Amino acid sequence: MYTSLLQHIEKFISLEPSEIDVLESCLNLSKIKKKEHVLQEGQVCNTMYFISKGCMRQYIINSKGVEQTLQFGIENWWITDYLSYHNHTPSNFYIQAVESSEVIALEKPTLEAILIRIPKLERYFKIVAQKAFGAAQMRIKFLFTMSAEERYHHFSNLNPEFVQRVPQYMIASYLDFSAEFMSKIRAGKV
Amino acid sequence: MYTSLLQHIEKFISLEPSEIDVLESCLNLSKIKKKEHVLQEGQVCNTMYFISKGCMRQYIINSKGVEQTLQFGIENWWITDYLSYHNHTPSNFYIQAVESSEVIALEKPTLEAILIRIPKLERYFKIVAQKAFGAAQMRIKFLFTMSAEERYHHFSNLNPEFVQRVPQYMIASYLDFSAEFMSKIRAGKV
């Protein structure tokens, strides 16, 4: 039931059978309906979400009042607002299911209890956060160094299936160009 | 000698005196001259840098051939390229001293050896990475939701001393506007 998370953890650290038992006894799988929010701006984010099936996104409302996607998460990604989680401050972000999804939602007290019983998981979460931060730095680099067209082709080459799964306006906002420009690119008019 | 790092660690976890001894025996303080690079694009980043004095920055060369600062690090910040560090791939970034700086440079084999002897440091590095990632998400939000003028005032209100320490063109590129616009803002002409 939690195979995807266990496999993801074991890419980075090794777990004893007894540790797997502890973990499994603490986890719960939740179903999130398409378009359902697990975090709204202004709420304190007290939970980390591991996506075992489906797709989630983190977004903001930009200065024009338009939703702007900052991050997608698909299978085997963690999604949360780390600043709100650590500082216990209201979040600046929304987190929403793009597709009907299955997630393992770990609330802070549960996760902290798990970390006390299996301290080596600290290393796993460290690597997850360091890689996510590195990927975010690369995303900023792409925004600053590639044209809109280059960003689209780079993204769709890296994630060919994903481009089919997600509404175009979300990808357009993630890549920071308009939905109209996206239509032109896809129609080969750019 | 390593007081700033030890104090920073003890903000998040507690160290035994014997663990402090282990740590101190593994650390080295390096002086980095102003404008000196510790990482160039294309090199594999094998080191994490803790800034105990001074200021460093991570930057890219953008599509116009101009340096664009993605991140500053001052006292008590870690700076590295996590993706290159983890994947052992050539870096996409430059890391350079903005001021003459003193850093604790931890190479991967040294850091891994420390983490084996003091596993609880995994938690420290996890929190550091999660908070840095959270801050990077906020930075992207500001780029998308604030005008250039708002970004400048927000940044200078949060970091009044810092604005005096760092060349204006670096701050302008960090906030994603031109040095000319920066001069106008500072002259009160915007």
Coordinates of C-alpha atoms in Angstrom, one line a residue:
Chain A
M1 CA 0.0 0.0 0.0
Y2 CA 2.9 2.4 0.7
T3 CA 5.2 0.7 -1.8
S4 CA 6.0 3.9 -3.7
L5 CA 7.1 5.8 -0.6
L6 CA 9.1 2.9 0.7
Q7 CA 10.8 2.4 -2.6
H8 CA 11.6 6.2 -2.8
I9 CA 13.1 6.1 0.7
E10 CA 15.2 3.1 -0.1
K11 CA 16.7 5.0 -3.1
F12 CA 18.5 7.1 -0.5
I13 CA 18.8 5.1 2.8
S14 CA 18.3 1.4 3.8
L15 CA 15.4 0.5 6.2
E16 CA 15.3 -2.5 8.5
P17 CA 12.1 -4.6 8.4
S18 CA 11.3 -3.4 11.9
E19 CA 11.6 0.2 10.7
I20 CA 9.3 -0.5 7.7
D21 CA 6.8 -1.9 10.2
V22 CA 7.0 1.3 12.3
L23 CA 6.6 3.5 9.3
E24 CA 3.6 1.5 7.9
S25 CA 1.8 1.7 11.2
C26 CA 2.0 5.5 11.1
L27 CA 1.0 6.2 7.5
N28 CA -2.3 6.9 5.9
L29 CA -3.3 7.1 2.3
S30 CA -5.7 9.9 1.5
K31 CA -7.6 10.5 -1.7
I32 CA -7.7 14.1 -2.9
K33 CA -10.3 15.0 -5.5
K34 CA -9.3 16.8 -8.7
K35 CA -9.2 20.6 -8.0
E36 CA -9.4 20.0 -4.2
H37 CA -7.1 22.2 -2.1
V38 CA -5.0 20.8 0.7
L39 CA -3.6 24.3 1.5
Q40 CA -5.0 27.8 1.0
E41 CA -3.1 31.1 1.3
G42 CA -3.4 32.3 4.9
Q43 CA -3.5 28.9 6.5
V44 CA -0.6 27.5 8.5
C45 CA 0.9 24.5 6.6
N46 CA 1.3 21.7 9.1
T47 CA 1.6 18.8 6.7
M48 CA 4.0 17.3 4.2
Y49 CA 2.3 15.5 1.2
F50 CA 3.9 12.6 -0.6
I51 CA 2.2 12.0 -3.9
S52 CA 1.8 8.3 -4.5
K53 CA -0.6 8.7 -7.5
G54 CA -1.8 11.8 -9.4
C55 CA -0.5 15.3 -9.7
M56 CA -0.6 18.3 -7.3
R57 CA 0.6 21.9 -7.8
Q58 CA 1.6 24.8 -5.7
Y59 CA 0.4 28.1 -7.0
I60 CA 0.0 31.8 -6.1
I61 CA -2.4 34.5 -7.2
N62 CA -0.2 37.0 -9.1
S63 CA -0.5 40.8 -9.2
K64 CA -3.0 40.5 -12.1
G65 CA -5.3 38.3 -10.0
V66 CA -4.3 35.3 -12.1
E67 CA -3.2 31.9 -10.8
Q68 CA 0.5 31.2 -11.4
T69 CA 1.8 27.7 -10.9
L70 CA 5.2 27.7 -9.1
Q71 CA 5.7 23.9 -8.8
F72 CA 4.1 20.7 -10.0
G73 CA 4.4 17.5 -8.1
I74 CA 3.8 14.1 -9.6
E75 CA 4.3 10.5 -8.3
N76 CA 7.2 10.3 -5.8
W77 CA 7.3 14.0 -5.1
W78 CA 6.9 15.7 -1.7
I79 CA 4.9 18.9 -1.7
T80 CA 4.5 21.4 1.1
D81 CA 5.2 25.0 2.1
Y82 CA 8.4 24.5 4.2
L83 CA 8.5 28.1 5.5
S84 CA 5.0 28.0 6.9
Y85 CA 5.7 24.5 8.1
H86 CA 8.8 25.5 10.0
N87 CA 7.9 29.0 11.2
H88 CA 4.3 28.2 11.9
T89 CA 3.3 31.3 9.8
P90 CA 0.4 31.7 7.4
S91 CA 1.2 30.3 4.0
N92 CA 1.7 32.4 0.9
F93 CA 0.7 29.6 -1.3
Y94 CA -2.1 27.3 -2.5
I95 CA -1.6 23.6 -2.9
Q96 CA -4.2 21.8 -5.1
A97 CA -4.8 18.5 -6.8
V98 CA -4.5 18.9 -10.6
E99 CA -5.8 15.3 -11.0
S100 CA -7.5 13.0 -8.6
S101 CA -4.6 12.0 -6.4
E102 CA -3.6 9.7 -3.7
V103 CA -1.2 11.2 -1.1
I104 CA 0.4 10.2 2.1
A105 CA -0.3 13.3 4.3
L106 CA 2.2 13.5 7.2
E107 CA 1.2 16.0 9.9
K108 CA 4.0 17.5 11.9
P109 CA 3.4 15.7 15.2
T110 CA 3.2 12.4 13.4
L111 CA 6.3 13.0 11.3
E112 CA 8.3 14.2 14.3
A113 CA 7.3 11.1 16.2
I114 CA 8.4 8.9 13.3
L115 CA 11.7 10.8 13.1
I116 CA 12.4 10.1 16.8
R117 CA 11.8 6.4 16.2
I118 CA 13.7 6.3 12.9
P119 CA 16.3 9.0 13.0
K120 CA 17.9 7.9 9.8
L121 CA 14.9 9.3 7.9
E122 CA 16.3 12.7 8.7
R123 CA 18.9 11.9 6.0
Y124 CA 16.2 11.0 3.5
F125 CA 14.3 14.2 4.1
K126 CA 17.5 16.2 3.9
I127 CA 18.3 14.8 0.5
V128 CA 14.7 15.3 -0.8
A129 CA 14.8 19.0 0.3
Q130 CA 18.3 19.6 -1.1
K131 CA 17.4 18.2 -4.5
A132 CA 14.1 20.1 -4.6
F133 CA 16.0 23.3 -3.7
G134 CA 18.5 22.5 -6.5
A135 CA 15.7 21.9 -9.0
A136 CA 14.1 25.3 -8.0
Q137 CA 17.4 27.0 -8.6
M138 CA 17.5 25.4 -12.1
R139 CA 14.0 26.6 -12.7
I140 CA 15.0 30.2 -11.9
K141 CA 17.9 29.8 -14.3
F142 CA 15.7 28.6 -17.1
L143 CA 13.3 31.6 -16.5
F144 CA 16.2 34.0 -16.9
T145 CA 18.1 32.4 -19.7
M146 CA 15.7 30.8 -22.1
S147 CA 13.1 32.3 -24.4
A148 CA 9.5 31.3 -23.8
E149 CA 9.7 29.0 -26.8
E150 CA 12.9 27.4 -25.5
R151 CA 11.3 26.9 -22.1
Y152 CA 8.3 25.2 -23.6
H153 CA 10.4 22.8 -25.8
H154 CA 12.8 22.1 -22.9
F155 CA 10.0 21.3 -20.6
S156 CA 8.0 19.2 -23.0
N157 CA 11.1 17.2 -24.0
L158 CA 11.9 16.5 -20.4
N159 CA 8.3 15.7 -19.5
P160 CA 6.5 14.5 -22.7
E161 CA 3.7 12.6 -20.9
F162 CA 3.2 15.3 -18.3
V163 CA 2.4 17.9 -21.0
Q164 CA -0.6 15.7 -22.0
R165 CA -1.8 15.3 -18.4
V166 CA -2.0 18.9 -17.2
P167 CA -4.1 21.8 -18.5
Q168 CA -2.2 24.1 -20.8
Y169 CA -2.9 27.2 -18.9
M170 CA -1.2 25.7 -15.8
I171 CA 1.9 24.8 -17.8
A172 CA 1.9 28.3 -19.5
S173 CA 1.9 30.0 -16.1
Y174 CA 4.6 27.6 -14.8
L175 CA 6.8 28.6 -17.7
D176 CA 5.8 32.2 -17.3
F177 CA 4.0 32.9 -20.6
S178 CA 0.4 33.5 -21.7
A179 CA -2.0 30.7 -22.6
E180 CA -2.3 32.4 -26.0
F181 CA 1.4 32.1 -26.6
M182 CA 1.2 28.5 -25.5
S183 CA -1.5 27.8 -28.1
K184 CA 0.6 29.4 -30.8
I185 CA 3.6 27.3 -29.9
R186 CA 1.6 24.1 -29.9
A187 CA 0.1 25.1 -33.3
G188 CA 3.6 25.6 -34.6
K189 CA 3.0 29.3 -35.2
V190 CA 5.9 30.5 -33.2
Chain B
M1 CA 37.0 29.9 15.9
Y2 CA 33.9 28.0 14.7
T3 CA 31.6 29.7 17.1
S4 CA 29.2 31.0 14.4
L5 CA 28.7 27.5 12.9
L6 CA 28.3 25.9 16.3
Q7 CA 25.8 28.5 17.4
H8 CA 23.9 28.1 14.2
I9 CA 23.7 24.3 14.6
E10 CA 22.6 24.7 18.2
K11 CA 19.6 26.8 17.1
F12 CA 18.2 23.5 15.6
I13 CA 19.8 20.6 17.5
S14 CA 21.8 20.0 20.7
L15 CA 25.4 18.9 20.5
E16 CA 27.3 17.0 23.2
P17 CA 30.7 18.4 24.1
S18 CA 32.3 15.3 22.6
E19 CA 30.4 16.0 19.3
I20 CA 31.7 19.5 19.3
D21 CA 35.2 18.2 19.6
V22 CA 34.7 15.8 16.7
L23 CA 33.3 18.7 14.6
E24 CA 36.0 21.1 15.5
S25 CA 38.7 18.5 14.6
C26 CA 37.2 18.2 11.1
L27 CA 36.6 21.9 10.2
N28 CA 38.8 24.4 8.5
L29 CA 38.3 28.1 8.0
S30 CA 39.3 29.5 4.6
K31 CA 39.7 33.0 3.5
I32 CA 38.1 33.9 0.2
K33 CA 39.2 37.1 -1.5
K34 CA 36.7 39.6 -2.8
K35 CA 35.6 38.6 -6.3
E36 CA 37.3 35.1 -6.0
H37 CA 35.2 32.2 -7.3
V38 CA 34.7 29.0 -5.4
L39 CA 32.6 27.5 -8.2
Q40 CA 32.5 28.1 -11.9
E41 CA 29.9 26.9 -14.4
G42 CA 30.9 23.5 -15.8
Q43 CA 32.8 22.4 -12.6
V44 CA 31.3 19.7 -10.4
C45 CA 30.4 21.2 -7.0
N46 CA 31.8 19.0 -4.3
T47 CA 31.7 21.4 -1.4
M48 CA 29.2 23.1 0.9
Y49 CA 30.3 26.5 2.2
F50 CA 29.2 28.0 5.5
I51 CA 29.8 31.7 5.5
S52 CA 31.1 32.8 8.9
K53 CA 32.1 36.3 7.7
G54 CA 31.5 38.3 4.6
C55 CA 29.1 37.8 1.7
M56 CA 29.0 35.3 -1.2
R57 CA 26.6 35.1 -4.2
Q58 CA 25.4 32.5 -6.6
Y59 CA 24.9 33.8 -10.2
I60 CA 24.4 32.8 -13.8
I61 CA 25.2 34.4 -17.1
N62 CA 21.8 35.2 -18.6
S63 CA 20.8 35.0 -22.3
K64 CA 22.1 38.6 -22.8
G65 CA 25.5 37.6 -21.5
V66 CA 24.9 39.5 -18.3
E67 CA 25.6 38.2 -14.8
Q68 CA 22.4 37.6 -12.9
T69 CA 22.5 37.0 -9.1
L70 CA 20.1 34.3 -8.0
Q71 CA 21.1 34.1 -4.3
F72 CA 23.1 36.0 -1.8
G73 CA 24.6 34.4 1.3
I74 CA 25.8 36.4 4.3
E75 CA 26.9 35.3 7.8
N76 CA 25.3 32.0 8.9
W77 CA 24.2 31.0 5.5
W78 CA 25.2 27.8 3.6
I79 CA 25.8 28.2 -0.1
T80 CA 26.4 25.4 -2.7
D81 CA 24.9 23.9 -5.8
Y82 CA 22.9 21.0 -4.4
L83 CA 22.1 19.4 -7.7
S84 CA 25.7 19.3 -8.9
Y85 CA 26.7 18.2 -5.4
H86 CA 24.2 15.2 -5.3
N87 CA 24.3 14.2 -9.0
H88 CA 28.0 14.8 -9.5
T89 CA 27.1 16.7 -12.7
P90 CA 28.7 20.0 -14.0
S91 CA 27.3 23.0 -12.3
N92 CA 25.1 25.6 -14.0
F93 CA 26.2 28.3 -11.6
Y94 CA 29.0 30.5 -10.4
I95 CA 29.6 31.1 -6.7
Q96 CA 31.7 34.1 -5.9
A97 CA 32.8 36.2 -2.9
V98 CA 31.1 39.6 -3.0
E99 CA 33.3 40.8 -0.1
S100 CA 36.4 39.3 1.4
S101 CA 34.9 36.4 3.3
E102 CA 35.7 33.6 5.7
V103 CA 34.0 30.3 5.0
I104 CA 34.0 26.8 6.4
A105 CA 34.3 24.7 3.2
L106 CA 33.1 21.2 3.8
E107 CA 34.0 18.8 1.0
K108 CA 31.7 15.8 0.5
P109 CA 34.0 13.1 1.9
T110 CA 34.7 15.1 5.0
L111 CA 31.0 16.0 5.5
E112 CA 29.9 12.4 4.9
A113 CA 32.5 11.2 7.5
I114 CA 31.2 13.8 10.0
L115 CA 27.6 12.7 9.3
I116 CA 28.5 9.1 10.1
R117 CA 30.1 10.2 13.4
I118 CA 27.3 12.7 14.3
P119 CA 24.1 11.4 12.6
K120 CA 22.0 14.0 14.3
L121 CA 23.5 16.6 12.0
E122 CA 21.4 15.2 9.2
R123 CA 18.5 16.9 11.0
Y124 CA 20.4 20.2 11.0
F125 CA 21.2 20.1 7.3
K126 CA 17.6 19.0 6.6
I127 CA 16.2 22.1 8.3
V128 CA 18.7 24.3 6.6
A129 CA 17.8 23.0 3.1
Q130 CA 14.0 23.0 3.8
K131 CA 14.2 26.7 4.9
A132 CA 16.4 27.7 2.0
F133 CA 13.9 26.0 -0.4
G134 CA 11.0 27.8 1.3
A135 CA 12.9 31.1 1.0
A136 CA 13.5 30.4 -2.7
Q137 CA 9.8 29.8 -3.2
M138 CA 9.0 33.2 -1.6
R139 CA 11.6 34.8 -3.8
I140 CA 9.8 33.5 -6.9
K141 CA 6.5 34.7 -5.5
F142 CA 7.9 38.2 -5.1
L143 CA 9.2 38.2 -8.7
F144 CA 5.7 37.3 -9.9
T145 CA 3.6 39.5 -7.6
M146 CA 5.5 42.7 -6.9
S147 CA 6.4 45.6 -9.2
A148 CA 10.2 46.3 -9.5
E149 CA 9.7 49.3 -7.1
E150 CA 7.9 47.2 -4.6
R151 CA 10.6 44.5 -4.8
Y152 CA 13.3 47.0 -4.1
H153 CA 11.5 48.6 -1.1
H154 CA 10.6 45.2 0.3
F155 CA 14.2 44.0 0.0
S156 CA 15.8 47.1 1.4
N157 CA 13.3 47.2 4.3
L158 CA 14.1 43.6 5.2
N159 CA 17.9 44.1 4.6
P160 CA 18.7 47.7 5.3
E161 CA 22.4 47.1 6.0
F162 CA 22.8 44.6 3.2
V163 CA 21.8 47.2 0.6
Q164 CA 24.8 49.3 1.7
R165 CA 27.3 46.3 1.5
V166 CA 26.6 45.0 -2.0
P167 CA 27.1 46.7 -5.4
Q168 CA 23.9 48.0 -6.8
Y169 CA 24.1 46.1 -10.1
M170 CA 24.1 42.8 -8.1
I171 CA 21.0 43.8 -6.2
A172 CA 19.3 45.0 -9.3
S173 CA 19.9 41.7 -11.1
Y174 CA 18.8 39.8 -8.0
L175 CA 15.5 41.7 -8.0
D176 CA 15.3 41.4 -11.8
F177 CA 15.5 45.0 -13.0
S178 CA 18.1 47.1 -14.7
A179 CA 20.9 49.0 -12.9
E180 CA 19.5 52.2 -14.5
F181 CA 16.1 51.5 -12.9
M182 CA 17.9 50.9 -9.6
S183 CA 19.6 54.3 -9.8
K184 CA 16.3 56.0 -10.5
I185 CA 14.6 54.3 -7.5
R186 CA 17.5 55.2 -5.2
A187 CA 17.3 58.8 -6.5
G188 CA 13.6 58.9 -5.7
K189 CA 12.7 59.4 -9.4
V190 CA 10.4 56.4 -9.6

